[in-house]
Coordinates of C-alpha atoms and ligand atoms in Angstrom, one line a residue:
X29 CA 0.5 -9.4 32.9
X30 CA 3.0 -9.4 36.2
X31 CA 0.8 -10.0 39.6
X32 CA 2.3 -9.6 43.1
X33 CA -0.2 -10.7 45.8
X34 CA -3.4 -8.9 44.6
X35 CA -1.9 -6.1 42.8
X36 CA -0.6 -6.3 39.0
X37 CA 0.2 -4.7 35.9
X38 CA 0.0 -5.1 32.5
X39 CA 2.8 -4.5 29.5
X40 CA 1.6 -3.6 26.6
X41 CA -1.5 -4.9 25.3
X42 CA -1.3 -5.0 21.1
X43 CA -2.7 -6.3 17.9
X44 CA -1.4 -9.7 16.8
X45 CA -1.2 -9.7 13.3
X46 CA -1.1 -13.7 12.0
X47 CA -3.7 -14.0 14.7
X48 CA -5.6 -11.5 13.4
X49 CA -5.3 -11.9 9.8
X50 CA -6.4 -15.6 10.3
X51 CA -10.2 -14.3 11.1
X52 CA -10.0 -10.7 9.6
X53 CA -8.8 -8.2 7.1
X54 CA -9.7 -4.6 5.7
X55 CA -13.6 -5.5 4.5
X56 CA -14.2 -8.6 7.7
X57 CA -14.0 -6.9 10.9
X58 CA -15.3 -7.6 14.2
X59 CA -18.7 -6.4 14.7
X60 CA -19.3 -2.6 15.7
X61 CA -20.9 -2.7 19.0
X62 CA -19.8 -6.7 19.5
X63 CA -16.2 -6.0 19.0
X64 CA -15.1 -7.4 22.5
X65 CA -17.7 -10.0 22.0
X66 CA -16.4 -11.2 19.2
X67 CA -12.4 -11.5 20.1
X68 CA -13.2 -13.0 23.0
X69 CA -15.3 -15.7 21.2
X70 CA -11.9 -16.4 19.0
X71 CA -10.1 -16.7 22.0
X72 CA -7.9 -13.2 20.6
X73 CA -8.1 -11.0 23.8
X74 CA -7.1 -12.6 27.6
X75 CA -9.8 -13.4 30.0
X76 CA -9.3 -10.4 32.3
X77 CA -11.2 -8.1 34.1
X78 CA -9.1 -4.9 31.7
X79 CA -11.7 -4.2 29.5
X80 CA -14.6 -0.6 29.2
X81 CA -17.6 -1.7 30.8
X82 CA -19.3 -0.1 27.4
X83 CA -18.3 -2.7 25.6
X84 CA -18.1 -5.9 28.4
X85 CA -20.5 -6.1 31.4
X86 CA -19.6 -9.6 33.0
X87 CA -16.7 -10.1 35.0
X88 CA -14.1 -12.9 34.7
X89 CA -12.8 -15.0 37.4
X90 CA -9.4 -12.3 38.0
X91 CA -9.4 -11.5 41.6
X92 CA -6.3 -9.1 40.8
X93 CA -7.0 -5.4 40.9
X94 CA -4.6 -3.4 37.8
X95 CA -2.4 -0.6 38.4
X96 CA -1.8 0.3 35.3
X97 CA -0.7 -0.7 31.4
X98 CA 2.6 0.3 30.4
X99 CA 2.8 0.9 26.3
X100 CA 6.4 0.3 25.5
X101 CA 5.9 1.9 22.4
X102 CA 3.3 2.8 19.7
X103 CA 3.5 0.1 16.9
X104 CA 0.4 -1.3 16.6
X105 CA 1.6 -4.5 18.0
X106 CA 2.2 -3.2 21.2
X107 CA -0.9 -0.5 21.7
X108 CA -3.4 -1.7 19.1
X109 CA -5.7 -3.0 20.8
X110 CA -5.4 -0.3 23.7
X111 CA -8.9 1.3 22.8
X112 CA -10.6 -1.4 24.4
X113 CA -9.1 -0.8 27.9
X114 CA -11.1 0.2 31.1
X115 CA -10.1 3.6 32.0
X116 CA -9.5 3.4 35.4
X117 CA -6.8 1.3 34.7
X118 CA -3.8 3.9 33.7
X119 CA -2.0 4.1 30.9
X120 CA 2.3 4.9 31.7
X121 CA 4.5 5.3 28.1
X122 CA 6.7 8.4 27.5
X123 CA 5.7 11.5 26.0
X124 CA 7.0 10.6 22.4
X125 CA 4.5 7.9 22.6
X126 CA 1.5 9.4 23.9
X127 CA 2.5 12.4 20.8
X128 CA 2.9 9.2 18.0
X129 CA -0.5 7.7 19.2
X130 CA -2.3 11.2 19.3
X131 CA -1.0 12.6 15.8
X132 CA -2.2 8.6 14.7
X133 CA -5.4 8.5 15.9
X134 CA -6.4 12.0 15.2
X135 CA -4.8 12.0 11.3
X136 CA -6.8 8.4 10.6
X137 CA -10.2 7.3 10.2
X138 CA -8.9 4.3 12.1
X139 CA -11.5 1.6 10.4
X140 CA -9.7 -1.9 10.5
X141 CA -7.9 -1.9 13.4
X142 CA -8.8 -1.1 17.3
X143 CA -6.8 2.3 17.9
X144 CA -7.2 3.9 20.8
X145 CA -10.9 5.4 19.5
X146 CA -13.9 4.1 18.6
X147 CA -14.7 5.6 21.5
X148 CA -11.9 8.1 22.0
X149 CA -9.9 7.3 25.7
X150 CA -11.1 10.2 27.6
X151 CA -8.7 12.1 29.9
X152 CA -9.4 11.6 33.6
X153 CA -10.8 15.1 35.0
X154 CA -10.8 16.5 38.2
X155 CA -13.9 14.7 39.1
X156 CA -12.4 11.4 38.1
X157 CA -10.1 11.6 40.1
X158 CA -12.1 12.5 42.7
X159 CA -13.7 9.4 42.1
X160 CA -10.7 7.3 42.4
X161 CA -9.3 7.2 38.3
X162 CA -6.3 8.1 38.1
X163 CA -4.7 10.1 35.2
X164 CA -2.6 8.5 32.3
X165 CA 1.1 9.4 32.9
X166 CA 3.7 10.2 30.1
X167 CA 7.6 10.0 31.3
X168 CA 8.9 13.4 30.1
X169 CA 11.8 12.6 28.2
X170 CA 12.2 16.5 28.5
X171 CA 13.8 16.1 31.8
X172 CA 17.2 17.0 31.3
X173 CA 18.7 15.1 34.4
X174 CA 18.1 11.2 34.1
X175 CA 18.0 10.8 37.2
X176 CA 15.2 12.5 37.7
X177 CA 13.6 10.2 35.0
X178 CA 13.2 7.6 37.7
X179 CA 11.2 10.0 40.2
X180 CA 9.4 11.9 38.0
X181 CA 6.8 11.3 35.9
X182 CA 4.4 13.9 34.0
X183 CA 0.6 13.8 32.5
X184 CA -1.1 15.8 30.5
X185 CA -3.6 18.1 32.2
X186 CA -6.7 19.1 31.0
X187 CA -7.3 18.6 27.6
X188 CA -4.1 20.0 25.5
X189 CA -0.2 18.7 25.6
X190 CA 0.5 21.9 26.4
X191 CA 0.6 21.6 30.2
X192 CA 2.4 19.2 32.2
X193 CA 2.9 18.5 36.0
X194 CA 5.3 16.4 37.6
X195 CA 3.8 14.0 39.9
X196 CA 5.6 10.9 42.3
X197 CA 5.6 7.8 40.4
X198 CA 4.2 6.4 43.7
X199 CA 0.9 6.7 42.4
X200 CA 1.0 3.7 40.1
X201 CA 2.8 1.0 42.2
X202 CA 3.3 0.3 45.9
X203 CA 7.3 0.3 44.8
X204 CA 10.0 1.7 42.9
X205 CA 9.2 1.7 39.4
X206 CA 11.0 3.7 36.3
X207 CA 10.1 4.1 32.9
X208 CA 13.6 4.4 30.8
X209 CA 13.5 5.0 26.9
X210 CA 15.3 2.4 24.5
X211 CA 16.5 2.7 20.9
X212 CA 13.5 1.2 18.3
X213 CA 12.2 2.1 14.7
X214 CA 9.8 4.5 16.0
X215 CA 10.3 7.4 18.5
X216 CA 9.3 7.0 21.9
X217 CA 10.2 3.5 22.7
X218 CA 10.9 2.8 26.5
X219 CA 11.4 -0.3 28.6
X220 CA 10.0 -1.1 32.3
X221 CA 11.7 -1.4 35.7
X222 CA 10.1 -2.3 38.1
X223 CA 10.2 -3.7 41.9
X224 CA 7.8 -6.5 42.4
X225 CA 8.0 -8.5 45.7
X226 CA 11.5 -7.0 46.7
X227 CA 12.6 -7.6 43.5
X228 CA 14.2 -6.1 40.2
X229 CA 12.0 -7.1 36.9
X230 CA 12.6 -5.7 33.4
X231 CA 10.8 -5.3 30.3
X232 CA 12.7 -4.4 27.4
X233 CA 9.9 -3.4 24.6
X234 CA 11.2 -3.8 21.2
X235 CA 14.4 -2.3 20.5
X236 CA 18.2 -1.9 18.8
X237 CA 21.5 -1.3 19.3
X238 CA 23.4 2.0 18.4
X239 CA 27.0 2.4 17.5
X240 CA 28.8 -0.3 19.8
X241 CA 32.5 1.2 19.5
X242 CA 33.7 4.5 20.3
X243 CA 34.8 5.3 16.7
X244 CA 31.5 4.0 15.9
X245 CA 29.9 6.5 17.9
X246 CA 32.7 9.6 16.9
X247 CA 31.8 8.5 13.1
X248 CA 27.7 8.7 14.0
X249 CA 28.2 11.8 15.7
X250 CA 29.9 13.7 12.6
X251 CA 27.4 11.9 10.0
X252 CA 24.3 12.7 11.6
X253 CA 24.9 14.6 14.4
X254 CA 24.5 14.8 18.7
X255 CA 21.1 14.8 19.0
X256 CA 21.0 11.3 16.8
X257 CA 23.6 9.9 18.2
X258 CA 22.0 10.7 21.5
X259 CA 18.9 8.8 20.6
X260 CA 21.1 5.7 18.9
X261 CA 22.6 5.7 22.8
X262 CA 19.5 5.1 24.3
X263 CA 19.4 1.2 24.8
X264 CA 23.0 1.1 26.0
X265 CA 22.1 3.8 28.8
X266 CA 18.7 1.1 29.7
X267 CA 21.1 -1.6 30.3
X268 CA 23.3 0.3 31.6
X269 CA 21.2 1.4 34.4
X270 CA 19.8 -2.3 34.7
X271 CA 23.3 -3.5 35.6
X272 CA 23.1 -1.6 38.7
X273 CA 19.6 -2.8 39.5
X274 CA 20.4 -6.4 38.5
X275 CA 17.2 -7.7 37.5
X276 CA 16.5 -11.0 38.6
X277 CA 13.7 -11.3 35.6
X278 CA 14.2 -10.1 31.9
X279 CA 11.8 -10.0 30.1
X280 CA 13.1 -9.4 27.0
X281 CA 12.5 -9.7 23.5
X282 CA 13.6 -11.8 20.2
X283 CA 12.3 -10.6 17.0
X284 CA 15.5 -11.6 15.1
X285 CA 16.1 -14.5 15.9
X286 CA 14.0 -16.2 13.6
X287 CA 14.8 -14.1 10.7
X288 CA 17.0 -15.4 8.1
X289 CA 18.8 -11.3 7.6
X290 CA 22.0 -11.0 5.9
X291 CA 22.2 -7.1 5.7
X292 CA 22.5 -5.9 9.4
X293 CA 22.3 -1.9 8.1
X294 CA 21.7 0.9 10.3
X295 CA 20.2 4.1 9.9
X296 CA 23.7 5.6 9.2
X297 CA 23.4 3.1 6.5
X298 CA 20.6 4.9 4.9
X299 CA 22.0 7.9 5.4
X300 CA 25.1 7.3 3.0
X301 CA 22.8 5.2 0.5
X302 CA 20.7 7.6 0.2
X303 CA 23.0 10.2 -0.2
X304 CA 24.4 8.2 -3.2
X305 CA 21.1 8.2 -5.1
X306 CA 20.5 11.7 -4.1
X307 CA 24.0 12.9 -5.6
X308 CA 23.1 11.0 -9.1
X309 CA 19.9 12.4 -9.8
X310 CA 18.6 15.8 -11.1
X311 CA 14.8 14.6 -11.1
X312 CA 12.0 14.6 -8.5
X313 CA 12.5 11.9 -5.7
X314 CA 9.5 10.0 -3.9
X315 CA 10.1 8.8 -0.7
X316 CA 8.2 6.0 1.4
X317 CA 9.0 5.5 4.9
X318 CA 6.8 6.0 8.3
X319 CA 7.3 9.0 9.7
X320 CA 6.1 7.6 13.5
X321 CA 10.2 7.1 13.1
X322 CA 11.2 10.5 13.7
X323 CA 14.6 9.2 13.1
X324 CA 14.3 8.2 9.4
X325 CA 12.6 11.7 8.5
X326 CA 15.3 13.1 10.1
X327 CA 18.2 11.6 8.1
X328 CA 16.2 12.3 4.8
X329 CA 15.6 16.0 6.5
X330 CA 19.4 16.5 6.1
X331 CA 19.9 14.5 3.1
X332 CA 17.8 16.9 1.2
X333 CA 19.7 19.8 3.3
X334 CA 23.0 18.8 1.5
X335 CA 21.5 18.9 -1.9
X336 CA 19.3 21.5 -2.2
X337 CA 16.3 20.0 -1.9
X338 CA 13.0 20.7 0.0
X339 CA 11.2 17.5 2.2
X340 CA 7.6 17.7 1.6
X341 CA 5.3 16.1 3.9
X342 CA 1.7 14.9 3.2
X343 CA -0.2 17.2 6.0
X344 CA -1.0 13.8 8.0
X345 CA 2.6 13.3 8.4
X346 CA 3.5 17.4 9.0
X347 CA 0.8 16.6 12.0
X348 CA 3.2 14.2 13.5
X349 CA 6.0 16.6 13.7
X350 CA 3.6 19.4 15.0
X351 CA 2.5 17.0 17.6
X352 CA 5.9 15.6 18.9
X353 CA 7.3 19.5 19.3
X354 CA 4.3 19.9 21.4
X355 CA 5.2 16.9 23.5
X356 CA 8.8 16.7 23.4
X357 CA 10.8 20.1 22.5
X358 CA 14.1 17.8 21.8
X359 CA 12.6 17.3 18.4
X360 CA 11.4 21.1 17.4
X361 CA 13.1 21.6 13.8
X362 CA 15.7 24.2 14.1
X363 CA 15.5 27.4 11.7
X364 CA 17.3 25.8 9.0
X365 CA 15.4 22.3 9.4
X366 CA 12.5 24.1 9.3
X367 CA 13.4 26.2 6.0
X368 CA 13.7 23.3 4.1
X369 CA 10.5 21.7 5.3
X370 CA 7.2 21.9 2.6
X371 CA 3.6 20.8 3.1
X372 CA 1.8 19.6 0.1
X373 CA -1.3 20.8 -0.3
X374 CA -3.2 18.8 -3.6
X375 CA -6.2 20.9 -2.9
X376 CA -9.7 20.1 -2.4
X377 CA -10.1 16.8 -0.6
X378 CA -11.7 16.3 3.1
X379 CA -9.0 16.2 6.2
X380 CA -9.2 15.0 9.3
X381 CA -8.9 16.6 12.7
X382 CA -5.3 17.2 13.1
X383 CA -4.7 16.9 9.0
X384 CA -6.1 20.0 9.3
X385 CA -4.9 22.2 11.8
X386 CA -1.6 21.2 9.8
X387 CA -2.5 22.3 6.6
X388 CA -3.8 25.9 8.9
X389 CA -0.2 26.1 10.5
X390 CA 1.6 25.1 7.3
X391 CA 0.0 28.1 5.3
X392 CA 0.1 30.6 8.4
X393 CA 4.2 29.3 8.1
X394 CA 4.4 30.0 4.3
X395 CA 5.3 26.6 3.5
X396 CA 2.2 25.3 1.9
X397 CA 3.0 24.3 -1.7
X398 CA 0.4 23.5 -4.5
X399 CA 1.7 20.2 -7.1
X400 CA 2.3 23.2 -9.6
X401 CA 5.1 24.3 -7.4
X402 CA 6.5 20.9 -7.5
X403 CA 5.4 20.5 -11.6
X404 CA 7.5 23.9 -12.3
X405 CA 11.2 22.6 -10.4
X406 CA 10.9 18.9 -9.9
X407 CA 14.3 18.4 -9.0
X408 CA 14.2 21.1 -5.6
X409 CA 11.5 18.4 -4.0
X410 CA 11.4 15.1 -2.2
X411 CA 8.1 14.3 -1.7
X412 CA 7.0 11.4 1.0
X413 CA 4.9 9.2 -0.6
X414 CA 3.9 5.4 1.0
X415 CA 1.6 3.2 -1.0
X416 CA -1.7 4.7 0.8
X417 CA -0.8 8.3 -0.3
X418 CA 0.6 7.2 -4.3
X419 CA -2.6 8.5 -5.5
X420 CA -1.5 11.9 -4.9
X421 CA 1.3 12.0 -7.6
X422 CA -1.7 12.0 -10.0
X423 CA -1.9 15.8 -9.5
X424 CA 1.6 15.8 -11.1
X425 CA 2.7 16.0 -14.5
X426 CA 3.4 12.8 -16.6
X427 CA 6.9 13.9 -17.7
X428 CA 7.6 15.5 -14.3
X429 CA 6.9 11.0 -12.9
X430 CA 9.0 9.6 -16.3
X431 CA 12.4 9.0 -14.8
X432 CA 11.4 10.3 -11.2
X433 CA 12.9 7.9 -8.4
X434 CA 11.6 6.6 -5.7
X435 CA 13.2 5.2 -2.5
X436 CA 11.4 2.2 -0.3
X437 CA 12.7 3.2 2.6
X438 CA 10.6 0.9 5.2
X439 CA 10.1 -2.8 5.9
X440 CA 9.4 -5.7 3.4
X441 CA 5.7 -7.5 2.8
X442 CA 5.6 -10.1 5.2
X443 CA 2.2 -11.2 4.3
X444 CA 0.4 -12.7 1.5
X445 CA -1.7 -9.2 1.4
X446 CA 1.5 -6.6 1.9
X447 CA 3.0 -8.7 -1.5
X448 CA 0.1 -8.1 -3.3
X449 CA 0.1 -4.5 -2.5
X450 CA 3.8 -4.4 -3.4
X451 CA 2.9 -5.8 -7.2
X452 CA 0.3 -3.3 -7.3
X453 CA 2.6 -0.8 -6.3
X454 CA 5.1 -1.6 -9.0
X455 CA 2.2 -1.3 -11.4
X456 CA 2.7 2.7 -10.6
X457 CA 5.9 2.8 -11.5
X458 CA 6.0 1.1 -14.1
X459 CA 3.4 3.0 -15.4
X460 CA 4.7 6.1 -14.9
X461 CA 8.6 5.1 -15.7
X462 CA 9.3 5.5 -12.0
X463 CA 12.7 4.3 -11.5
X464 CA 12.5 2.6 -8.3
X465 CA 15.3 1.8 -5.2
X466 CA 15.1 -0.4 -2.5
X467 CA 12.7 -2.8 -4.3
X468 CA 12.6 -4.5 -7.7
X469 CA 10.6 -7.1 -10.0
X470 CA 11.8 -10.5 -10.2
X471 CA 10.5 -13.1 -12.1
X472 CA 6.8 -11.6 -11.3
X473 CA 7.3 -10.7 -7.8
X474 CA 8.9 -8.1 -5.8
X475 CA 12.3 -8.4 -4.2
X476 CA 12.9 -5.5 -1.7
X477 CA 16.9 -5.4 -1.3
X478 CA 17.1 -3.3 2.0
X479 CA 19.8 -0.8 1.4
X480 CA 17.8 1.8 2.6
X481 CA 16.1 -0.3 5.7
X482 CA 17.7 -0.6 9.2
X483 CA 15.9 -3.1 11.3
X484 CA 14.1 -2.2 14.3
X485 CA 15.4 -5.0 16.4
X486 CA 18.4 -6.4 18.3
X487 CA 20.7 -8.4 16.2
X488 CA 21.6 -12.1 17.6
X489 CA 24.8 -11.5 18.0
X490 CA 24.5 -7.9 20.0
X491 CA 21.3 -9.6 21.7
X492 CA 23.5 -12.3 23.3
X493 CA 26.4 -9.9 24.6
X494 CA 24.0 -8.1 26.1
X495 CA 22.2 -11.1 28.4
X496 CA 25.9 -12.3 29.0
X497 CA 26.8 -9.0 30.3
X498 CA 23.4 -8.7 32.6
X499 CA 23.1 -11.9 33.8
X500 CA 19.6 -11.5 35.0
X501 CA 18.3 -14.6 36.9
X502 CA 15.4 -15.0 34.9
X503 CA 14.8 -14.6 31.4
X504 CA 11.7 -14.7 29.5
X505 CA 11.2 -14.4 26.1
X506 CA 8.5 -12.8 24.1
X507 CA 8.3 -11.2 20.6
X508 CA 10.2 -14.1 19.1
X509 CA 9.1 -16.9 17.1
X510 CA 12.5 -18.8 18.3
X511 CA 12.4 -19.2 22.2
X512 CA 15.1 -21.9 21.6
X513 CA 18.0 -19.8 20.6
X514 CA 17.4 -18.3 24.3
X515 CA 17.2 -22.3 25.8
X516 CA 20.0 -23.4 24.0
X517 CA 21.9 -20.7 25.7
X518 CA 21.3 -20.3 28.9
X519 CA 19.5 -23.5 29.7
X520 CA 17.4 -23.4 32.6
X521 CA 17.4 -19.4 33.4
X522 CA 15.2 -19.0 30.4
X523 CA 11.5 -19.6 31.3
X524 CA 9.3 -20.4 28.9
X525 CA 6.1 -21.4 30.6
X526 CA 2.3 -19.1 30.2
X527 CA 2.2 -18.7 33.8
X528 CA 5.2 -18.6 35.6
X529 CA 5.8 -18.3 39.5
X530 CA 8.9 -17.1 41.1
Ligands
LIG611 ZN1 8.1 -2.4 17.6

């Protein structure tokens, strides 16, 4: 939370994992009806007056009146816990976001953790604003001029995506404030500028770094072409704009610094790795990774392009790609992205909301394919399979699975839960004589060795050129389990504190 005088704002408000998983997991959940109740009794949720009077009717002693939430980007982290926010306090993210969150929440029953329903947020209508709510607002990263990123800001209107209008950003604070999008392991991601009290403050969000050289970038641009490359540019462009605005508070985060990482891959990384396994094989390849990062289906999009193969997407995950097109028209598949696009369709089983208005449009499309399809030419198909979908490759035949690959292609178990899924998992392919990549046993447990994994987050090394070449004032770390490594560097400009007063 930033306050100036009685006004203030709030970044991101998320799910904390260890927190959580101290208290809770899938079948112990805070109690329907007492959910707010019950977090605030564990001391997991701030003592603000942010939250729907449905679920909290007292009031806190906050004197501070919100503006709005700014969602840096939709990991669960950083919005999961969004569903429990009063709706007169705005939400502010970029359109990639809002499409990420809409295509999650509409393709999941969400039952463990807080997404934005239980109650679904309700869009502010014409009477609401009437009233004195005021609409979400998405940044529309369709604005071609960034420039006119910083003025302009769009919503949706009514109920659909479809319709947009530009409105002043004046609406959310009393002073200059833009919204500019950053370079993360899911699409969307966007950090915060903002003037508070005269002065320049920053919030980074999560993010990475992109090529650094300019043979980096003319090698990027060849492999995976301009619209990537665009994307991988997008953090440099934030601080570059910053450098003009010279922040006097960063607030900026450090999810690497703790981790002990020895590969530093990036997503043109797992490009050419997967290429290589691609090349060697004549069988049916699996593929896990999330498709809220655009990116990665994108680079396994063209990876199957250059050998023949077809992608096929669960109809959950074909939702997301419907839904961001909607929002976001930079990402619409072109005709020969498109071509080699499937849906898989195992048959009878219930869907959900938007699951199945993409199974409607996948058939209407003609690409709607039945296991059989993938049974009679195993080795024309990739097939995106995570751990929560394997079940699915039960409706394919037992000699089609013997000597299939499959390619982990997202992050490592961190917890003692994720680990036991990953043994269970291997108990799969074992069975089936699934030749995994990306992961292996070892003595009992799994080793996931990465090639096919680019982190999400800053590396130390970039991560200090970057402060060095800023020089904000202030810096504040969050996201980091090693505020130190800031300290140690530049000494007293790092603050550290819960409250801190400038
Ligand atoms: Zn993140």
């Amino acid at each position: 939370m930033v306050d100036s005088e009685n006004d203030a704002f709030l970044l991101d408000f998320g799910l904390n994992f260890s927190r959580w998983g101290e208290f809770f997991e899938e079948f112990l959940n805070p109690r329907t009806g007492r959910i707010l109740h019950d977090l605030l009794k564990l001391n997991m949720v701030p003592r603000l007056n942010i939250y729907r009077e449905d679920l909290f009717d007292g009031k806190f002693e906050d004197p501070v009146n919100y503006s709005f939430l700014f969602l840096s980007h939709a990991h669960a982290d950083h919005t999961g816990m969004v569903g429990l926010i009063d709706e007169k306090i705005p939400l502010l993210m970029t359109g990639e976001t809002l499409a990420v969150m809409n295509a999650s929440v509409k393709t999941t029953n969400s039952n463990v953790l807080i997404q934005l329903d239980g109650k679904k947020r309700r869009k502010a209508s014409e009477k609401d604003v009437e009233n004195g709510i005021r609409p979400d607002l998405t940044v529309s990263g369709r604005s071609k001029d960034t420039e006119e990123l910083e003025r302009c800001i769009s919503f949706p209107e009514k109920t659909e995506l479809d319709d947009y209008r530009t409105v002043e950003m004046s609406t959310l604070w009393k002073d200059d404030l833009f919204v500019e999008p950053v370079y993360h392991s899911v699409i969307g991601a966007a950090g915060l500028v903002v003037k508070v009290d005269g002065f320049w403050l920053a919030y980074t969000g999560d993010f990475r770094t992109g090529p650094e050289t300019p043979e980096e970038e003319r090698y990027w641009l060849d492999t995976l072409g301009e619209k990537r490359l665009s994307l991988s540019l997008r953090t440099f462009q934030f601080f570059e704009k910053l450098k003009d605005k010279r922040p006097i508070v960063l607030i900026v985060e450090g999810t690497r610094l703790a981790r002990e990482e020895n590969v530093e891959n990036t997503e043109k990384d797992v490009y050419e790795n997967a290429t290589k396994v691609f090349r060697k094989t004549k069988n049916l390849i699996l593929v896990d990774f999330p498709v809220r990062h655009l990116e990665r289906l994108f680079t396994f999009l063209k990876v199957c392009m250059e050998n023949n193969r077809k992608l096929v997407l669960m109809p959950k995950d074909y939702a997301y790609l419907i839904e961001m097109e909607r929002v976001e028209p930079l990402w619409k598949l072109s005709e020969e992205e498109k071509s080699h696009i499937r849906v898989y369709h195992p048959g009878k089983l219930t869907y959900i909301n938007l699951e199945k208005e993409a199974l409607i449009k996948a058939k209407s499309e003609g690409i709607l394919i039945p296991p059989n399809e993938i049974n009679y030419s195993p080795g024309e198909y990739t097939l995106v399979a995570g751990y929560w979908d394997f079940p699915h490759i039960l409706d394919l035949d037992e000699n089609v699975l013997n000597g299939a690959i499959y390619i982990h292609s997202t992050s490592e178990a961190y917890t003692e839960e994720q680990e036991i899924d990953a043994r269970r998992f291997m108990n799969w392919l074992r069975y089936f004589n699934i030749k995994p990549f990306g992961l292996k046993e070892r003595n009992g447990s799994v080793v996931f060795t990465k090639e096919f994994h680019a982190s999400g987050h800053v590396s130390p090394r970039s991560l200090e050129a970057i402060l060095n070449d800023l020089k904000p004032d202030y810096i504040v770390p969050v996201h980091t389990l090693n505020p130190n490594w800031f300290v140690e560097r530049w000494k007293e400009r790092v603050l550290l504190n819960d409250v801190i007063v400038l």
